mmCIF file of C-alpha atoms and ligand atoms in Angstrom:
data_model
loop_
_atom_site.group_PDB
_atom_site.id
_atom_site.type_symbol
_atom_site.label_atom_id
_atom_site.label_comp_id
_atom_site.label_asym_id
_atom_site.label_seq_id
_atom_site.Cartn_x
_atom_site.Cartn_y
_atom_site.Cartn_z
ATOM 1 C CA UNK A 109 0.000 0.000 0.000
ATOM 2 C CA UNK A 110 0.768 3.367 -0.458
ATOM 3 C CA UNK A 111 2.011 4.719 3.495
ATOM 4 C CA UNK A 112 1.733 8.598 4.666
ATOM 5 C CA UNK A 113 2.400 10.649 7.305
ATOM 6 C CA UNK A 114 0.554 13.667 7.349
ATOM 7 C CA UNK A 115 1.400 14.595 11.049
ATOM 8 C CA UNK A 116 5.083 15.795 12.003
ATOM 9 C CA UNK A 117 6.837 18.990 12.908
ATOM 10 C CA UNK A 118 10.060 20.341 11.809
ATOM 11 C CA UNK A 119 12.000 23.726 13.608
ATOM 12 C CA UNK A 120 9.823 25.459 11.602
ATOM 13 C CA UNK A 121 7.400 25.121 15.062
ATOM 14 C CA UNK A 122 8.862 26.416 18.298
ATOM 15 C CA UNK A 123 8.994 22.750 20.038
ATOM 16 C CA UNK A 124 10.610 20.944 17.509
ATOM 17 C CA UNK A 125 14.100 21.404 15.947
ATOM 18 C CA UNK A 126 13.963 18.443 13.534
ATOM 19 C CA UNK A 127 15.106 19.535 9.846
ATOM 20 C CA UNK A 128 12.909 18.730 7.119
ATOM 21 C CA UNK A 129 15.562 16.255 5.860
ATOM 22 C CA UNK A 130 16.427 14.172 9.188
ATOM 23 C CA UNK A 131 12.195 13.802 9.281
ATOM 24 C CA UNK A 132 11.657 12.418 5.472
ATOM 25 C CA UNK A 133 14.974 10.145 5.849
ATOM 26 C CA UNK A 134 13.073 8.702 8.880
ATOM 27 C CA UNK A 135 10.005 8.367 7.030
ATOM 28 C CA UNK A 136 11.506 6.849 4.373
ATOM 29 C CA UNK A 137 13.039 3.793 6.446
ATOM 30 C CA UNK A 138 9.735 3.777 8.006
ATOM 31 C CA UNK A 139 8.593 2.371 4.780
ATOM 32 C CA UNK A 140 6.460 5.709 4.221
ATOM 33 C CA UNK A 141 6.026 6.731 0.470
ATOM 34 C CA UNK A 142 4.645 10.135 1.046
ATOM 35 C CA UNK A 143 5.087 12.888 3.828
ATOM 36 C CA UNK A 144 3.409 16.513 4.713
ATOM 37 C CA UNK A 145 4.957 18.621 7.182
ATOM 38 C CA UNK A 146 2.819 20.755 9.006
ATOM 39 C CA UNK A 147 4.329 22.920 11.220
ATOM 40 C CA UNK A 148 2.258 24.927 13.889
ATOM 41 C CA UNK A 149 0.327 27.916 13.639
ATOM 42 C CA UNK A 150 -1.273 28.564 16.881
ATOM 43 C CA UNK A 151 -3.360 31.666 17.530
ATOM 44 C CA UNK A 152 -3.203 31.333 21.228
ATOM 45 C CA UNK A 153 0.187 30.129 23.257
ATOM 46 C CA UNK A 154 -0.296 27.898 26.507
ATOM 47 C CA UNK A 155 -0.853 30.709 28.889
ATOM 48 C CA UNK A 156 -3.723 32.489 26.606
ATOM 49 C CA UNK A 157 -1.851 35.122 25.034
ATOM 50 C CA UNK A 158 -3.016 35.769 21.405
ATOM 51 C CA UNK A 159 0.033 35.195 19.141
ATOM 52 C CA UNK A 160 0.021 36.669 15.314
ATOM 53 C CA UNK A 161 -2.991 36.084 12.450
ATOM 54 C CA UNK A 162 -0.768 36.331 10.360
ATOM 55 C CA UNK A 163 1.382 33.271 9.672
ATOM 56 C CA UNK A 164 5.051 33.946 8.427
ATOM 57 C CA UNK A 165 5.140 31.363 5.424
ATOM 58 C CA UNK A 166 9.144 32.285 4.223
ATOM 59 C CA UNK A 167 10.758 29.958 6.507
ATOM 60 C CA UNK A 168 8.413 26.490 5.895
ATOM 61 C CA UNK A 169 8.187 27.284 2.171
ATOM 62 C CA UNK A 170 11.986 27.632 1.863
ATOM 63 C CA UNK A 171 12.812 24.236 3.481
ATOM 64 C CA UNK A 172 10.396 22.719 1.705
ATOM 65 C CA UNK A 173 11.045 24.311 -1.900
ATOM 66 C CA UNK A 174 14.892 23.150 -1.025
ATOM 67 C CA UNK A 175 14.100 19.609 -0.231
ATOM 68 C CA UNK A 176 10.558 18.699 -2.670
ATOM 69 C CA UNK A 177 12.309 16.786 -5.124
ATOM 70 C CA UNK A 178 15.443 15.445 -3.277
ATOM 71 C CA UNK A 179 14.002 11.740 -3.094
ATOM 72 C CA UNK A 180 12.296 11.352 -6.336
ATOM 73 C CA UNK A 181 10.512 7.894 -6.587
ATOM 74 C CA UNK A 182 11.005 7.359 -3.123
ATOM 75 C CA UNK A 183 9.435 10.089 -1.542
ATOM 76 C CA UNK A 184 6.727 12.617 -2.363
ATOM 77 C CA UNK A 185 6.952 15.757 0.255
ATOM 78 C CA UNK A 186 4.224 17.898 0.448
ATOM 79 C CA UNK A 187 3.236 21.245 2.283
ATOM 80 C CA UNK A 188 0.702 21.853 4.998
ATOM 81 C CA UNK A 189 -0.188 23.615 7.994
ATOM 82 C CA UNK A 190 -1.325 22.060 11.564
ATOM 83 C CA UNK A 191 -4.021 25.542 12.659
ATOM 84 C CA UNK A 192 -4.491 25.531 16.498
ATOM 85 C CA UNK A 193 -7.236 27.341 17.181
ATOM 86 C CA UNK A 194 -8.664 28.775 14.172
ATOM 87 C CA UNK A 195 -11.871 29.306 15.537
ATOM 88 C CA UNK A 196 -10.650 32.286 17.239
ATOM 89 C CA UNK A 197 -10.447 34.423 13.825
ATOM 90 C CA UNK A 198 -10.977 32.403 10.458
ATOM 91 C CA UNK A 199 -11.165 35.430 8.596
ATOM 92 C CA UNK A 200 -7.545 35.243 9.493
ATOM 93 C CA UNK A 201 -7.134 32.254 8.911
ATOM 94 C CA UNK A 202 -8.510 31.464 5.512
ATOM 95 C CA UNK A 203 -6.586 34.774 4.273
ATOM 96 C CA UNK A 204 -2.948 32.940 5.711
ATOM 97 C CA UNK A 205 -3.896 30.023 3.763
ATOM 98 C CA UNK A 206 -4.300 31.188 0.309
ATOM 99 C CA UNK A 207 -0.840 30.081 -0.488
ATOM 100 C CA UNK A 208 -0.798 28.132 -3.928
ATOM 101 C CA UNK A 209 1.750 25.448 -2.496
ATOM 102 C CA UNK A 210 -0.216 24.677 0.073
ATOM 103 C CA UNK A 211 -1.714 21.134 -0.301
ATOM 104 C CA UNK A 212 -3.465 20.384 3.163
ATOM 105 C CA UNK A 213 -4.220 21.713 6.913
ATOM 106 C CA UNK A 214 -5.044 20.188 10.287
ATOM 107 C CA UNK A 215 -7.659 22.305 12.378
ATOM 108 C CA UNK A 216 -6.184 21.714 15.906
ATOM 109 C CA UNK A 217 -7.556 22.972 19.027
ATOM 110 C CA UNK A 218 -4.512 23.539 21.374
ATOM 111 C CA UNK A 219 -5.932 25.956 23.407
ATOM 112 C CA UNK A 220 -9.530 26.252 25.222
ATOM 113 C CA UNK A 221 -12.127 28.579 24.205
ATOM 114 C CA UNK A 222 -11.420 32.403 25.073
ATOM 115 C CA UNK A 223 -14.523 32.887 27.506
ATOM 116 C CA UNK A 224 -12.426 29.638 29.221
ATOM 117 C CA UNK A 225 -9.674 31.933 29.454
ATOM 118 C CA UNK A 226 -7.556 30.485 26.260
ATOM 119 C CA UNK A 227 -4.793 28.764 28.033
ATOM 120 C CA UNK A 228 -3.574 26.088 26.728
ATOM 121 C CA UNK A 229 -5.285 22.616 26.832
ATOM 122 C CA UNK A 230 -1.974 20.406 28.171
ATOM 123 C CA UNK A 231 -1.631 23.367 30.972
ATOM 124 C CA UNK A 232 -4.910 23.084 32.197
ATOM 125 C CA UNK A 233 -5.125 19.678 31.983
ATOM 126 C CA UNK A 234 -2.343 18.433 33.448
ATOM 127 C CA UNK A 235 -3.519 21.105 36.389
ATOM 128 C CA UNK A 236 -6.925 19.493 36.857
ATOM 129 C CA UNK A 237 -7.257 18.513 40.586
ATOM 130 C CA UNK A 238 -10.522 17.016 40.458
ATOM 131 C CA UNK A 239 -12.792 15.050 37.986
ATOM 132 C CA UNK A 240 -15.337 18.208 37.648
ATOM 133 C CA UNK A 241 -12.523 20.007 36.482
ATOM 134 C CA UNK A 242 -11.131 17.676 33.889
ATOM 135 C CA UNK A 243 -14.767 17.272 32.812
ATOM 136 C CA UNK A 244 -15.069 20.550 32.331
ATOM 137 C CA UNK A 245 -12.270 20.834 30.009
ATOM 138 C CA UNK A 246 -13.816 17.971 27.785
ATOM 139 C CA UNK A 247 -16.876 20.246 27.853
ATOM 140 C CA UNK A 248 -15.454 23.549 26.603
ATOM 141 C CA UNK A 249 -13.577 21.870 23.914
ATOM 142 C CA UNK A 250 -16.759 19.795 22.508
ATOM 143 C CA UNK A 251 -17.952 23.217 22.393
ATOM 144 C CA UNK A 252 -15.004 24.659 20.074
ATOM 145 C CA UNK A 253 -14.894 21.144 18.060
ATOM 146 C CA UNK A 254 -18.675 22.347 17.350
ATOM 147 C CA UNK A 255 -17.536 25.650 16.083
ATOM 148 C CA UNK A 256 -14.485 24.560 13.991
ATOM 149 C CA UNK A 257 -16.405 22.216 12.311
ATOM 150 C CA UNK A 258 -18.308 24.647 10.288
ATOM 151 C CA UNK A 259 -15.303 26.676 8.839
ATOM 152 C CA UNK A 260 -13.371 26.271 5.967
ATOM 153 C CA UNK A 261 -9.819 27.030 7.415
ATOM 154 C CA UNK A 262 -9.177 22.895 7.830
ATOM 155 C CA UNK A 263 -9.172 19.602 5.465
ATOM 156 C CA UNK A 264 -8.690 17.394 8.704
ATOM 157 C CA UNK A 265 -10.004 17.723 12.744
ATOM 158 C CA UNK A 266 -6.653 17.243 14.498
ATOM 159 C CA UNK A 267 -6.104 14.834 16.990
ATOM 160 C CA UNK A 268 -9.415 14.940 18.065
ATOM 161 C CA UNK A 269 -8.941 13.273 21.889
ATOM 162 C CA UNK A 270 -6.711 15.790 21.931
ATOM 163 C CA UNK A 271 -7.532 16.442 26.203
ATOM 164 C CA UNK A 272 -7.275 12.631 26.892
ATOM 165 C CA UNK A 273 -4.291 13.136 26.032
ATOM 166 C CA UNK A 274 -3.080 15.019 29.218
ATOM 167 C CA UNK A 275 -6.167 14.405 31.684
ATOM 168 C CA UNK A 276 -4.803 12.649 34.685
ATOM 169 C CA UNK A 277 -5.893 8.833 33.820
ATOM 170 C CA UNK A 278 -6.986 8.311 37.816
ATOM 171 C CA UNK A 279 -10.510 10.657 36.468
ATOM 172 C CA UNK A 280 -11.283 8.107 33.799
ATOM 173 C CA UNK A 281 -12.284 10.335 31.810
ATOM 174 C CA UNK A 282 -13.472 9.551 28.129
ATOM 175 C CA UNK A 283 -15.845 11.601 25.154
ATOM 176 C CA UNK A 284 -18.562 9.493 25.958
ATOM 177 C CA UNK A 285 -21.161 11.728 27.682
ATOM 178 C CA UNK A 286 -20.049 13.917 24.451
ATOM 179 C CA UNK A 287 -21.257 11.043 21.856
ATOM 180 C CA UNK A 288 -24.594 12.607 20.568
ATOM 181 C CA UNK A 289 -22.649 15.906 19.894
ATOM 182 C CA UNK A 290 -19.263 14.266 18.632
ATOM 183 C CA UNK A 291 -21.205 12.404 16.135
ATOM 184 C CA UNK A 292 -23.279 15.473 14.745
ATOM 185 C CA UNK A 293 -19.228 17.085 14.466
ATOM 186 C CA UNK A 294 -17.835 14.002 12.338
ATOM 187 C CA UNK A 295 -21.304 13.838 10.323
ATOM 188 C CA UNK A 296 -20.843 17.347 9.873
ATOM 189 C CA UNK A 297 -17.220 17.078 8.287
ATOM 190 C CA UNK A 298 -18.125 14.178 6.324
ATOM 191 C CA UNK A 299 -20.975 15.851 4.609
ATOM 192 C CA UNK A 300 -18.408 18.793 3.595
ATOM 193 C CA UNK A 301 -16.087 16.344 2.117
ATOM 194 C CA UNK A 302 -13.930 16.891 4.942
ATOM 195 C CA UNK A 303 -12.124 14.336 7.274
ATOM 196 C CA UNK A 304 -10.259 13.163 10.380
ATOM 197 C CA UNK A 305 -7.138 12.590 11.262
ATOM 198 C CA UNK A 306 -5.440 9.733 13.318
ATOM 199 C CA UNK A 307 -2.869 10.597 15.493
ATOM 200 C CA UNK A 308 -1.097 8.066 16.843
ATOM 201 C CA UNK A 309 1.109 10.772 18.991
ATOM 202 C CA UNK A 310 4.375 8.968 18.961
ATOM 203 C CA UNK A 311 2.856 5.813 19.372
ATOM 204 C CA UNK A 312 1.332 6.137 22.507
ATOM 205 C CA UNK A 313 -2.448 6.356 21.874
ATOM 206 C CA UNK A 314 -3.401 3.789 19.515
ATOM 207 C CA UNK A 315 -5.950 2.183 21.111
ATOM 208 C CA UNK A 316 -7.888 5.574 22.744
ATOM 209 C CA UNK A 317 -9.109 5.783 19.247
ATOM 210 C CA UNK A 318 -11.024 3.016 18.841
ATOM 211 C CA UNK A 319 -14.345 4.335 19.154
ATOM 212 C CA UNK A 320 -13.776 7.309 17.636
ATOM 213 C CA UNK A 321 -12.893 5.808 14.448
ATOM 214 C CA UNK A 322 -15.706 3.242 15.054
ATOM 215 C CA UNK A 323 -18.122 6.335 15.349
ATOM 216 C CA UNK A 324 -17.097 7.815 12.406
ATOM 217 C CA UNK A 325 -16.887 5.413 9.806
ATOM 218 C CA UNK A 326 -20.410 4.015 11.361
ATOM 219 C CA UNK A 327 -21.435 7.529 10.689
ATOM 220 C CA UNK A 328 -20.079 7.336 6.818
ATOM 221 C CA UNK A 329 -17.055 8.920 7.073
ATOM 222 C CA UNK A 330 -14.416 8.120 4.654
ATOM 223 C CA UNK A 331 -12.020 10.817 4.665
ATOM 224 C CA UNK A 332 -9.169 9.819 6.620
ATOM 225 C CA UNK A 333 -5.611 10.555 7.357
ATOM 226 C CA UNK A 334 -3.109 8.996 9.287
ATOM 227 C CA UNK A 335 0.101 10.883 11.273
ATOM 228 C CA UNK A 336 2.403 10.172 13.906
ATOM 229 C CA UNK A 337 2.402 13.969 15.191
ATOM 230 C CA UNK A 338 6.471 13.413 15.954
ATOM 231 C CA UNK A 339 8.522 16.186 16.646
ATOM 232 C CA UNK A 340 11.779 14.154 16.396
ATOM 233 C CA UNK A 341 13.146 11.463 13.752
ATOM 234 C CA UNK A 342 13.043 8.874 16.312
ATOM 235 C CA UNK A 343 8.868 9.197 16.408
ATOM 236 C CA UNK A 344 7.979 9.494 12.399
ATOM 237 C CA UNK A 345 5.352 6.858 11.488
ATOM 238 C CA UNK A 346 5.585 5.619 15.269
ATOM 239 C CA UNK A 347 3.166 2.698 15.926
ATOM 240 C CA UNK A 348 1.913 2.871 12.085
ATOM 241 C CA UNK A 349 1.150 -0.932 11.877
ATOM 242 C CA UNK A 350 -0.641 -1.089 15.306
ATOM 243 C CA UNK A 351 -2.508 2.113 13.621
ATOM 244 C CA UNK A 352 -3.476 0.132 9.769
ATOM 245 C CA UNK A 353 -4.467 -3.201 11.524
ATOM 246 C CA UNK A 354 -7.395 -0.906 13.665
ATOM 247 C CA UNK A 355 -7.974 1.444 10.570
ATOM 248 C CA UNK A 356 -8.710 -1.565 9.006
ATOM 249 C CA UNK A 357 -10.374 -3.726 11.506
ATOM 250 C CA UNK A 358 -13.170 -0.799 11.448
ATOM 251 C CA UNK A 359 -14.018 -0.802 7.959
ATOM 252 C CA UNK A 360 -12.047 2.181 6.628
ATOM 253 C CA UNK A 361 -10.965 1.075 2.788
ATOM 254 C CA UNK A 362 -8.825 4.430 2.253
ATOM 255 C CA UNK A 363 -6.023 6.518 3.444
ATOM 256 C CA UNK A 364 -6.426 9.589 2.254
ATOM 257 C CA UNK A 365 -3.207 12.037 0.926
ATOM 258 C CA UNK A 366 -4.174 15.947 -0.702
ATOM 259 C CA UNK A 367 -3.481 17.585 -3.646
ATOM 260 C CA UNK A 368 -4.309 21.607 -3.114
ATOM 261 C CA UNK A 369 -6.643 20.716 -0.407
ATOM 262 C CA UNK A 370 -8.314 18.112 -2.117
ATOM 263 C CA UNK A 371 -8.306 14.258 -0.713
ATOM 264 C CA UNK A 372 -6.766 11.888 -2.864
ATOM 265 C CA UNK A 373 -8.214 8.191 -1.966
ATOM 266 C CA UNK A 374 -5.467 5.423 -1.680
ATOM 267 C CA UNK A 375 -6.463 1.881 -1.061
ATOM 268 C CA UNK A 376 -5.388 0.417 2.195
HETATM 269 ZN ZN1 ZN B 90 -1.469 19.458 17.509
HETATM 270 ZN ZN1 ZN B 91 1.113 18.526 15.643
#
């Protein structure tokens, strides 16, 4: 099959200082045939402050225009974006990504909502003393997966159990009281030809998607990418054949890759 990654971060995003190149010569003993870097562009930084609407482009483009065609055959690199928190101002946003290059984004929510207070979700989470509060969390950010949803500034949700990521695991928390409204969100991106990504994170959550995945292909959906989200070499395609074995177990028949923000559909 044809293998992507359409999840990793180069030093072109303040907490990674992978090159370009060290991240596609991973990739490519990974097995993967096709990569997209997509660096950050967050609105909001952890402790709420709002950071620029306008998104510097020079630096990504360069390192990719330098690299594009340095593994012909072997590797196909592509341009993106990862957006964390569009929802704040997608007039913004869609104006940053009118960039004829680009090929696909990731609407992230990294922050919570600004009447939350628009620190950042792995602060607050990780600062949660009690269940209520983690809950909560898991409510506001239902509430801005609701919003992003019906914008244009993404192809993909990112990571979507994004806050499970960080929540202490002694609250047990999951998305379940959340179902009824999670499920109108991925019926909702599915009907605008949009998708989901799966993140595998490294390798280290796997399995917490499960019933998302279930959820949404029961719902129809379709459009689906897959990304490790790494930050170093060491964590490109991480946990990828745990990841195809579940895509697969739930039905999903495609892994989606994008051409100017349109899904291409390759058979798993
Ligand atoms: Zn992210
Ligand atoms: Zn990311």
């Amino acid at each position: 099959m044809y293998l992507s990654d359409y999840h990793f971060h180069t030093h072109c995003s303040s907490d990674s200082t992978a090159t370009l190149s060290q991240q596609a010569k991973a990739a490519i003993s990974a097995g993967v045939r096709e990569i997209c870097v997509t660096d950050h562009w967050n609105l909001l930084d952890q402790q709420g402050k709002r950071l620029d609407t306008v998104y510097d482009w020079k630096r990504p483009l360069e390192q990719w225009r330098r690299l594009r065609h340095r593994w012909p055959g072997q590797l196909e690199v592509r341009l993106g974006v990862e957006v964390g928190n569009g929802v704040l101002n997608p007039a913004a946003v869609d104006a940053g990504l009118e960039l004829p290059e680009l090929d696909f984004v990731i609407g992230s929510l990294h922050s919570q909502s600004a009447a939350a207070g628009g620190r950042g979700i792995f602060t607050v989470a990780h600062a949660c003393t009690r269940r209520e509060e983690g809950a909560a969390v898991l409510e506001d950010y239902v509430g801005m997966l609701e919003e992003l949803v019906q914008g244009a500034g993404y192809d993909v949700l990112g990571h979507i159990i994004y806050p499970l990521r960080y929540l202490p695991p002694e609250f047990e928390l999951d998305l379940r009281p959340w179902w009824d409204r999670l499920a109108e969100v991925l019926r909702s991106a599915a009907a605008q030809g949009k998708g989901i990504e799966f993140n595998t994170t490294a390798g280290t959550t796997v399995e917490q998607w499960r019933d998302v995945l279930t959820l949404y292909r029961d719902l129809g959906g379709e459009v689906l990418t897959l990304g490790s989200d790494a930050h170093r070499p060491a964590h490109m395609a991480a946990a990828f054949p745990q990841a195809l074995e579940l895509i697969r177990a739930v039905g999903f028949r495609y892994l989606c890759v994008y051409r100017r923000r349109t899904p291409l559909f390759c058979k798993l």
